[in-house]
mmCIF file with all atom_site columns, C-alpha atoms in Angstrom:
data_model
loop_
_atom_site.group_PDB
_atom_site.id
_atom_site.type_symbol
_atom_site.label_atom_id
_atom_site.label_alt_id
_atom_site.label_comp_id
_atom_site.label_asym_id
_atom_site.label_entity_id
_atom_site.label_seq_id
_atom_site.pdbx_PDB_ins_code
_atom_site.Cartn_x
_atom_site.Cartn_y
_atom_site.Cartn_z
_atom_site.occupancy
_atom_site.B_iso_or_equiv
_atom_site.pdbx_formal_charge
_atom_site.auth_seq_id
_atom_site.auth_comp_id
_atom_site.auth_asym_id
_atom_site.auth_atom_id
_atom_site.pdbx_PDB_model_num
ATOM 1   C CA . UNK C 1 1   ? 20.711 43.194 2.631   1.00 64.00 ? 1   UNK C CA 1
ATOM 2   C CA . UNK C 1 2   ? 24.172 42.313 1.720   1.00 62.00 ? 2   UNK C CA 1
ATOM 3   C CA . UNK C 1 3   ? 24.052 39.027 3.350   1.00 70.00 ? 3   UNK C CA 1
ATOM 4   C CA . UNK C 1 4   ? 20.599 38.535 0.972   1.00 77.00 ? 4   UNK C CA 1
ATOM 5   C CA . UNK C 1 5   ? 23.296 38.874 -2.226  1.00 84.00 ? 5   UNK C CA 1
ATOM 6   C CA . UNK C 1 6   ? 20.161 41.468 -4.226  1.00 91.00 ? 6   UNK C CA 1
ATOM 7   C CA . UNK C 1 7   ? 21.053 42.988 -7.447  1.00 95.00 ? 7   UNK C CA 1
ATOM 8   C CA . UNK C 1 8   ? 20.612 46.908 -5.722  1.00 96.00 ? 8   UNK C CA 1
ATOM 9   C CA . UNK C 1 9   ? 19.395 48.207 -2.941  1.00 96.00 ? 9   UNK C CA 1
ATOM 10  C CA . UNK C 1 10  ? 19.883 52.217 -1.644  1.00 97.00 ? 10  UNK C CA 1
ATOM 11  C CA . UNK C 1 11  ? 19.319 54.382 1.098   1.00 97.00 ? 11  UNK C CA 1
ATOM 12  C CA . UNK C 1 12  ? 17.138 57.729 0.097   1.00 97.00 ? 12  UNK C CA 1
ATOM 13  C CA . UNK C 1 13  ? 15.909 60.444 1.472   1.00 97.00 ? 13  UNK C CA 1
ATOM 14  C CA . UNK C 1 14  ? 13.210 62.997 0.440   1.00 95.00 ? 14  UNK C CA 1
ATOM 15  C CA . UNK C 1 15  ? 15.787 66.003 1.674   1.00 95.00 ? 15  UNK C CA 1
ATOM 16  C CA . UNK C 1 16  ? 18.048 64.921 -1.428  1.00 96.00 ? 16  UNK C CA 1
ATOM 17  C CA . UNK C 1 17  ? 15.442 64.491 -4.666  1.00 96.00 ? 17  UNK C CA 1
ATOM 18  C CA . UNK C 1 18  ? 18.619 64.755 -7.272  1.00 97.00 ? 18  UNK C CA 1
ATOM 19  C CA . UNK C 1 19  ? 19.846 61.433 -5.331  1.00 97.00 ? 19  UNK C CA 1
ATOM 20  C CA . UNK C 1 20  ? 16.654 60.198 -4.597  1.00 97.00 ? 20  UNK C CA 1
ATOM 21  C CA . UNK C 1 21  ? 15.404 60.556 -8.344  1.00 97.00 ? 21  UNK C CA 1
ATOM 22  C CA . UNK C 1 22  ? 18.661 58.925 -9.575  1.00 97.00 ? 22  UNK C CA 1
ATOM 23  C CA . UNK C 1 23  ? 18.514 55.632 -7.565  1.00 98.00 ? 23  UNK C CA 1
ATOM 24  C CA . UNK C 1 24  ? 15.148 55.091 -8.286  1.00 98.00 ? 24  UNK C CA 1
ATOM 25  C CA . UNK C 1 25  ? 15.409 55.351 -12.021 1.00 98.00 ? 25  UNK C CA 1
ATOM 26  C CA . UNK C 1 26  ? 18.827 53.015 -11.419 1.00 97.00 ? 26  UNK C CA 1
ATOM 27  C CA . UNK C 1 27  ? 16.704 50.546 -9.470  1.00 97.00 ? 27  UNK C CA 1
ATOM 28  C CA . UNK C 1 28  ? 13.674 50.875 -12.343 1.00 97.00 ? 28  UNK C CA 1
ATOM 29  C CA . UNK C 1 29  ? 16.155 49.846 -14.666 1.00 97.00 ? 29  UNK C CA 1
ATOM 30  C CA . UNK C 1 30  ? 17.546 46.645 -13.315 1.00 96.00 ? 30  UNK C CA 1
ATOM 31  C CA . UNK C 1 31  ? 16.297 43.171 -13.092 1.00 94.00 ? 31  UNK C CA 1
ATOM 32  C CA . UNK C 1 32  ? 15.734 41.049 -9.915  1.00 93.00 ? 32  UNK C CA 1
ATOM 33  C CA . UNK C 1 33  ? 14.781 42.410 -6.303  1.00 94.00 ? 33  UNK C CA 1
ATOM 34  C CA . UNK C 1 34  ? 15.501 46.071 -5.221  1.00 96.00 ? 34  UNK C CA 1
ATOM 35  C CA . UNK C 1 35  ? 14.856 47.737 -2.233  1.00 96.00 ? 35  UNK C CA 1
ATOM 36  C CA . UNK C 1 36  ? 15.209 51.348 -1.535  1.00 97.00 ? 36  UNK C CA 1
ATOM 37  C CA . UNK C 1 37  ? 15.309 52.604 1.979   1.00 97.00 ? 37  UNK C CA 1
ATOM 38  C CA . UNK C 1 38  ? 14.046 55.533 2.908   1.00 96.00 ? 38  UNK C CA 1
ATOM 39  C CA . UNK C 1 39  ? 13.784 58.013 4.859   1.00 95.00 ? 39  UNK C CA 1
ATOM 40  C CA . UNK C 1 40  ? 11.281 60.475 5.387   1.00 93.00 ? 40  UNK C CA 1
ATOM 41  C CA . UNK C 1 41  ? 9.471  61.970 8.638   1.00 94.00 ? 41  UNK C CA 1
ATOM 42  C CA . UNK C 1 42  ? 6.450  61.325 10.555  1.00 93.00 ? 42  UNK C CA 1
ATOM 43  C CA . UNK C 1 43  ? 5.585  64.789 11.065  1.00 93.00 ? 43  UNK C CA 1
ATOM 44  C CA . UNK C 1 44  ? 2.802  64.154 13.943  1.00 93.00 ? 44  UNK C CA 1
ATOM 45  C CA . UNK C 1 45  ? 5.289  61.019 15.487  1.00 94.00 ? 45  UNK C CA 1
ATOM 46  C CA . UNK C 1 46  ? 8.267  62.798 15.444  1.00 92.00 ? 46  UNK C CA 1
ATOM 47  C CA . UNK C 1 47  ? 6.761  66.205 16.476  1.00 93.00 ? 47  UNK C CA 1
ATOM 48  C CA . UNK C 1 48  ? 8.341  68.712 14.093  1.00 92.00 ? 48  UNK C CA 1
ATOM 49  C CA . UNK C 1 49  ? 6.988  71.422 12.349  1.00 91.00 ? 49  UNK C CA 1
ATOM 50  C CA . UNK C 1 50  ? 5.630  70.256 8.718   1.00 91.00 ? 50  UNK C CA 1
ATOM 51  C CA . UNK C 1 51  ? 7.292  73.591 7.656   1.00 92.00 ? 51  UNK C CA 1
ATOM 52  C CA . UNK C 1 52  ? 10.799 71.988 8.805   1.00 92.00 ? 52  UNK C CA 1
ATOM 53  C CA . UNK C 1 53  ? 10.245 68.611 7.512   1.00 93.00 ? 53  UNK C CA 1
ATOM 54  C CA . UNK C 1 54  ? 12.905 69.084 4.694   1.00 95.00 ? 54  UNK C CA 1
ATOM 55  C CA . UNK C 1 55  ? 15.617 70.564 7.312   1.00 94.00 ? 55  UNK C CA 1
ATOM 56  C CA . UNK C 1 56  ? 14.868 67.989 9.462   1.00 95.00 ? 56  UNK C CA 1
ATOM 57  C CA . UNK C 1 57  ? 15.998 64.689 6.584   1.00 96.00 ? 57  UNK C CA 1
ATOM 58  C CA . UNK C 1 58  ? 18.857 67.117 4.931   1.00 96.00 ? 58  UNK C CA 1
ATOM 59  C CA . UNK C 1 59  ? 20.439 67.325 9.287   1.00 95.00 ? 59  UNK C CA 1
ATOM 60  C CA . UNK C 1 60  ? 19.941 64.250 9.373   1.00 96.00 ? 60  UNK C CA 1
ATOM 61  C CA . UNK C 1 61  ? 22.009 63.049 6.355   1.00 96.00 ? 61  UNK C CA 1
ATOM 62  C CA . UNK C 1 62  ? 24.404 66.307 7.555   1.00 94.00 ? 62  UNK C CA 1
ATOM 63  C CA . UNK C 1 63  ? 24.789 64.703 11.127  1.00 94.00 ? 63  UNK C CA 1
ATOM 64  C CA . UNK C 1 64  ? 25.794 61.049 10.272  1.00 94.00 ? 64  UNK C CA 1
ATOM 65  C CA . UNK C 1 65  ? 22.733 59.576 11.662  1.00 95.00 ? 65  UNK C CA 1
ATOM 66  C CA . UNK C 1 66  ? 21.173 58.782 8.134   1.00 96.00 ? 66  UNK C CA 1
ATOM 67  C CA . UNK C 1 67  ? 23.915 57.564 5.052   1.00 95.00 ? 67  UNK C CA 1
ATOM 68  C CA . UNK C 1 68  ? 23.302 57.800 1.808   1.00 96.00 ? 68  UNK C CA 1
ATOM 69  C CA . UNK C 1 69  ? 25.059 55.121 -0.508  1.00 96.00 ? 69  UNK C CA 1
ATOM 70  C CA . UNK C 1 70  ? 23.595 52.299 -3.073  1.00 96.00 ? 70  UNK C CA 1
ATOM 71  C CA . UNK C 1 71  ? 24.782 48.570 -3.348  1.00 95.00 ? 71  UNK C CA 1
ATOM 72  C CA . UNK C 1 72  ? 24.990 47.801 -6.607  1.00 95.00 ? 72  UNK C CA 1
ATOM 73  C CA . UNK C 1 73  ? 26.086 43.453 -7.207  1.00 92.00 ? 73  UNK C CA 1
ATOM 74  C CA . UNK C 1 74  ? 27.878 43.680 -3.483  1.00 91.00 ? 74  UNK C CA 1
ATOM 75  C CA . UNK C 1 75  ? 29.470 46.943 -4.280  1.00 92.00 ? 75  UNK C CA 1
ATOM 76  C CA . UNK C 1 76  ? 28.876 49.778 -2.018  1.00 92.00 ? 76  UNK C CA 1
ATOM 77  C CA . UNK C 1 77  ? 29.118 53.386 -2.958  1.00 94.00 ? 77  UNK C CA 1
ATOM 78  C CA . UNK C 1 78  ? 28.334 56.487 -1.003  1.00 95.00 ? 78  UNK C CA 1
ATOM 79  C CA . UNK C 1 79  ? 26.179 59.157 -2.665  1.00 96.00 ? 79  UNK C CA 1
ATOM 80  C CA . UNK C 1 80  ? 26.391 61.719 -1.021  1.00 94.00 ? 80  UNK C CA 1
ATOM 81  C CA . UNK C 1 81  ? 29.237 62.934 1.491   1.00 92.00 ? 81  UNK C CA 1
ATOM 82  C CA . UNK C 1 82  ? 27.879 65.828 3.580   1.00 91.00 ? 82  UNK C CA 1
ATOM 83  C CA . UNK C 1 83  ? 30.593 69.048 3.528   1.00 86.00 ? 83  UNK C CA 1
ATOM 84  C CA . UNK C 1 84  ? 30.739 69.277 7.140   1.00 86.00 ? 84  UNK C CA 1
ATOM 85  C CA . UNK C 1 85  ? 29.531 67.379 9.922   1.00 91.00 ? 85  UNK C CA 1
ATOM 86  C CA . UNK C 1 86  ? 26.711 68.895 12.083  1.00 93.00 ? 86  UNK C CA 1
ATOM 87  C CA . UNK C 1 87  ? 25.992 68.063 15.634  1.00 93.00 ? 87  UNK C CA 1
ATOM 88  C CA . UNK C 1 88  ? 23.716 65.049 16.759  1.00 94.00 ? 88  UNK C CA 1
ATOM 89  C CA . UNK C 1 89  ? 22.535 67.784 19.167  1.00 94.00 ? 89  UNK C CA 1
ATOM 90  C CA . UNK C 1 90  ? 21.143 69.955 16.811  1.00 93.00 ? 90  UNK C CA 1
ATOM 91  C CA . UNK C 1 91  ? 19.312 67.239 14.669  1.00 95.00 ? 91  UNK C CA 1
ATOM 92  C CA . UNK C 1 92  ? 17.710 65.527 17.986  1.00 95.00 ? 92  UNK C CA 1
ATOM 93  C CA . UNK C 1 93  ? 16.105 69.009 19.385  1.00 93.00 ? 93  UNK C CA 1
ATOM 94  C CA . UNK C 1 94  ? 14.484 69.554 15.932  1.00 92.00 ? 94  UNK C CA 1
ATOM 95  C CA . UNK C 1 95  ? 11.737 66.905 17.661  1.00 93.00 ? 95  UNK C CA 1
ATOM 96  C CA . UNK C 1 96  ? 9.854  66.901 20.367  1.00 93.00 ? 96  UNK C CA 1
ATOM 97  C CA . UNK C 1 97  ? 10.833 62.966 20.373  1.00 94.00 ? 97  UNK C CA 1
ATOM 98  C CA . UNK C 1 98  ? 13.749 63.370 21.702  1.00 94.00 ? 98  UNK C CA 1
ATOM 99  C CA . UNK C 1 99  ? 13.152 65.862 24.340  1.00 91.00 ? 99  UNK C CA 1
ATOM 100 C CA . UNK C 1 100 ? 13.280 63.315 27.063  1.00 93.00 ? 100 UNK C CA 1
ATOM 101 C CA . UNK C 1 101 ? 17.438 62.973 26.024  1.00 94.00 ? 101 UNK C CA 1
ATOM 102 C CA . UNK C 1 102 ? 19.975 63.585 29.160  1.00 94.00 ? 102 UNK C CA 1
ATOM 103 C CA . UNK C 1 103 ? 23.064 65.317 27.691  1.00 93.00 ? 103 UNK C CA 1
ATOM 104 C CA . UNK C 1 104 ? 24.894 61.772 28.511  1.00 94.00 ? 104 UNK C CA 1
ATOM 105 C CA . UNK C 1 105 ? 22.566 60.095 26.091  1.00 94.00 ? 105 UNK C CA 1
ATOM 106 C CA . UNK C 1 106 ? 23.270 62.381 23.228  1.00 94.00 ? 106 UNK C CA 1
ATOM 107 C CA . UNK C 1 107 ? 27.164 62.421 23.837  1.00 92.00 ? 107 UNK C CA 1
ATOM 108 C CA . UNK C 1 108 ? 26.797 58.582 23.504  1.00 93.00 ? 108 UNK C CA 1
ATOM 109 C CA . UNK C 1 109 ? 24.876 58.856 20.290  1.00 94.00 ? 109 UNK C CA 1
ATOM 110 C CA . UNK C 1 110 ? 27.192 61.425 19.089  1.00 94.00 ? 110 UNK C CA 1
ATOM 111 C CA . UNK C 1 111 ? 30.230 59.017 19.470  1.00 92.00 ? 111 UNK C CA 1
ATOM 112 C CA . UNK C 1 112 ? 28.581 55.852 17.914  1.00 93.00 ? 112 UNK C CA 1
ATOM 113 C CA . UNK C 1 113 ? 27.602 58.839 15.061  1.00 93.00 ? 113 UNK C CA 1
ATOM 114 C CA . UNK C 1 114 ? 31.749 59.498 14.706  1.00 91.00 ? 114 UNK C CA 1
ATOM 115 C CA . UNK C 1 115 ? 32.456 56.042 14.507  1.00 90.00 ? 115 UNK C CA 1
ATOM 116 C CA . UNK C 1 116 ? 29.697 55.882 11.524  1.00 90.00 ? 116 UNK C CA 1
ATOM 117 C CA . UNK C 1 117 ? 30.515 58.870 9.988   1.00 89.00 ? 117 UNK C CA 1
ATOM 118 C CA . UNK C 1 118 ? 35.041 57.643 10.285  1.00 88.00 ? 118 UNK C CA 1
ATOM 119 C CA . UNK C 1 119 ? 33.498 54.281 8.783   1.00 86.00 ? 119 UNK C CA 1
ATOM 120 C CA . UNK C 1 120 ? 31.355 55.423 6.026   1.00 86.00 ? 120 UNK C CA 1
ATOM 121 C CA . UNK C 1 121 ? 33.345 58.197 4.913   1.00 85.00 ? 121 UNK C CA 1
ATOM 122 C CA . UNK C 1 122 ? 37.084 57.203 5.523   1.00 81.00 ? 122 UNK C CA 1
ATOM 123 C CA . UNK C 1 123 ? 37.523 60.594 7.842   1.00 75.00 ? 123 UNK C CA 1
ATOM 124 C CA . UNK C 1 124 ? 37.395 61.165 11.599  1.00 73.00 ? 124 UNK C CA 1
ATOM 125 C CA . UNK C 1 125 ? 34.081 64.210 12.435  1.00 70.00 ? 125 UNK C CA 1
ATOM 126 C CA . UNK C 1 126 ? 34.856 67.474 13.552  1.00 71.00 ? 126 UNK C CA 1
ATOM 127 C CA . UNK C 1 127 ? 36.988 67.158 16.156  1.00 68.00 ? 127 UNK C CA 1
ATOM 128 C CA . UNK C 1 128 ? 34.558 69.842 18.332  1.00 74.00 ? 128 UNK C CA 1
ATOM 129 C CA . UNK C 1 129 ? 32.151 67.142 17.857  1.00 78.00 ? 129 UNK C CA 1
ATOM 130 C CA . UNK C 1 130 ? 33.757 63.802 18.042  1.00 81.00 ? 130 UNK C CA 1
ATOM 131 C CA . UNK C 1 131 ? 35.148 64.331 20.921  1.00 68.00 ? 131 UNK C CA 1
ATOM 132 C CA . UNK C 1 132 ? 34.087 61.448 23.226  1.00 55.00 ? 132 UNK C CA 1
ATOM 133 C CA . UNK C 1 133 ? 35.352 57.594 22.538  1.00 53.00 ? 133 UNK C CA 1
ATOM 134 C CA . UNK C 1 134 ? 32.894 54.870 22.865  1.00 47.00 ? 134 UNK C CA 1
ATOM 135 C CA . UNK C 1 135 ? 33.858 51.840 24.599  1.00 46.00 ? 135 UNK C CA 1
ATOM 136 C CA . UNK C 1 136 ? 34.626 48.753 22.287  1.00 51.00 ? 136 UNK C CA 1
ATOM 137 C CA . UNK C 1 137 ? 31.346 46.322 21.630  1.00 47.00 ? 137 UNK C CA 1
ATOM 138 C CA . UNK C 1 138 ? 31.083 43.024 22.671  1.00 38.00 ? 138 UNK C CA 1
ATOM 139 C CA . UNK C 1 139 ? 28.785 41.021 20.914  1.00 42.00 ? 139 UNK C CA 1
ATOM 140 C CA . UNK C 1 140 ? 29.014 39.419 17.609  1.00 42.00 ? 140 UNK C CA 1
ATOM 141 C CA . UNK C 1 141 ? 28.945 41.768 14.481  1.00 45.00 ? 141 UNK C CA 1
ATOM 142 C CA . UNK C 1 142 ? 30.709 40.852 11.536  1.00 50.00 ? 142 UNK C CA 1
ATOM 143 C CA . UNK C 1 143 ? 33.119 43.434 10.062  1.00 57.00 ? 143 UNK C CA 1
ATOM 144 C CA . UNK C 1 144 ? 30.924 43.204 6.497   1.00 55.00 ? 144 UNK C CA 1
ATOM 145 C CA . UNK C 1 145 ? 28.054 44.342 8.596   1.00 50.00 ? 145 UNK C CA 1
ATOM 146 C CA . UNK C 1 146 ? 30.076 47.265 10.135  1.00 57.00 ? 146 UNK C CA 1
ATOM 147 C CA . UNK C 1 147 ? 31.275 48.129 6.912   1.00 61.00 ? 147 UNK C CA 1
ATOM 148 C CA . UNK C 1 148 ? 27.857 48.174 4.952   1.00 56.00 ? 148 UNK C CA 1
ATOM 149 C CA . UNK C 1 149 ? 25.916 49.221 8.922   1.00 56.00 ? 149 UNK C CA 1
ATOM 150 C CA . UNK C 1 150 ? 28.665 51.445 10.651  1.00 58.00 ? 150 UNK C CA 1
ATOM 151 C CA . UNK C 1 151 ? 29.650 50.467 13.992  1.00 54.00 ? 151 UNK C CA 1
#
């Protein structure tokens, strides 16, 4: 989106309403293109409990796998900056989607999810949790994407 140059765009989700209701009336209010993006679950896709759907988007934002910020004329700014950092564990065995997971597969998620979370909010994750370095990437991502993407 940033590469797009749009007036506002945000990432919501339906786990925070007080930020969700804010950028909405923000983006109501300006001119030009918006976009929100936002999360919510497929309860029958994602195989969770309707009851849990709430827990499920406020772990995920609480994880590092969802980010809540707004771009406002090219400026970023992050919402919402979870207390402490839960496991990528924990948010995967909510749903029966990601059941199939070896326990190498979540470790690498869990360190691309540190990288993210060191990126987005300036601090390294629990250091029980972001334990494991990822290898360095090769391919060809521009630091202004890993600064408005993560890593």
């Amino acid at each position: 989106m940033a590469a797009h140059d749009i007036p506002y765009y945000a990432t919501l989700s339906i786990g925070h309403p007080l930020d969700f209701i804010k950028k909405v009336e923000k983006a109501k209010s300006i001119k030009g293109f918006r976009f929100l993006h936002m999360f919510t679950p497929c309860v029958p896709g994602w195989k969770i409990d309707p009851a849990r759907t709430i827990g499920v988007t406020k772990l995920a934002v609480e994880s590092g796998m969802w980010t809540l910020y707004e771009v406002e004329n090219g400026v970023k700014k992050i919402t919402h900056k979870p207390g402490k950092m839960k496991s990528v564990k924990e948010y995967l065995m909510m749903q029966g989607r990601f059941r199939h997971m070896s326990p190498e597969d979540i470790r690498t998620l869990q360190a691309w999810v540190c990288k993210k979370w060191n990126l987005h909010y300036k601090e390294k994750g629990k250091p029980e949790i972001c334990e494991i370095e990822l290898p360095e990437e090769h391919h060809a991502v521009t630091e202004e994407y890993k600064e408005m993407h993560g890593p």
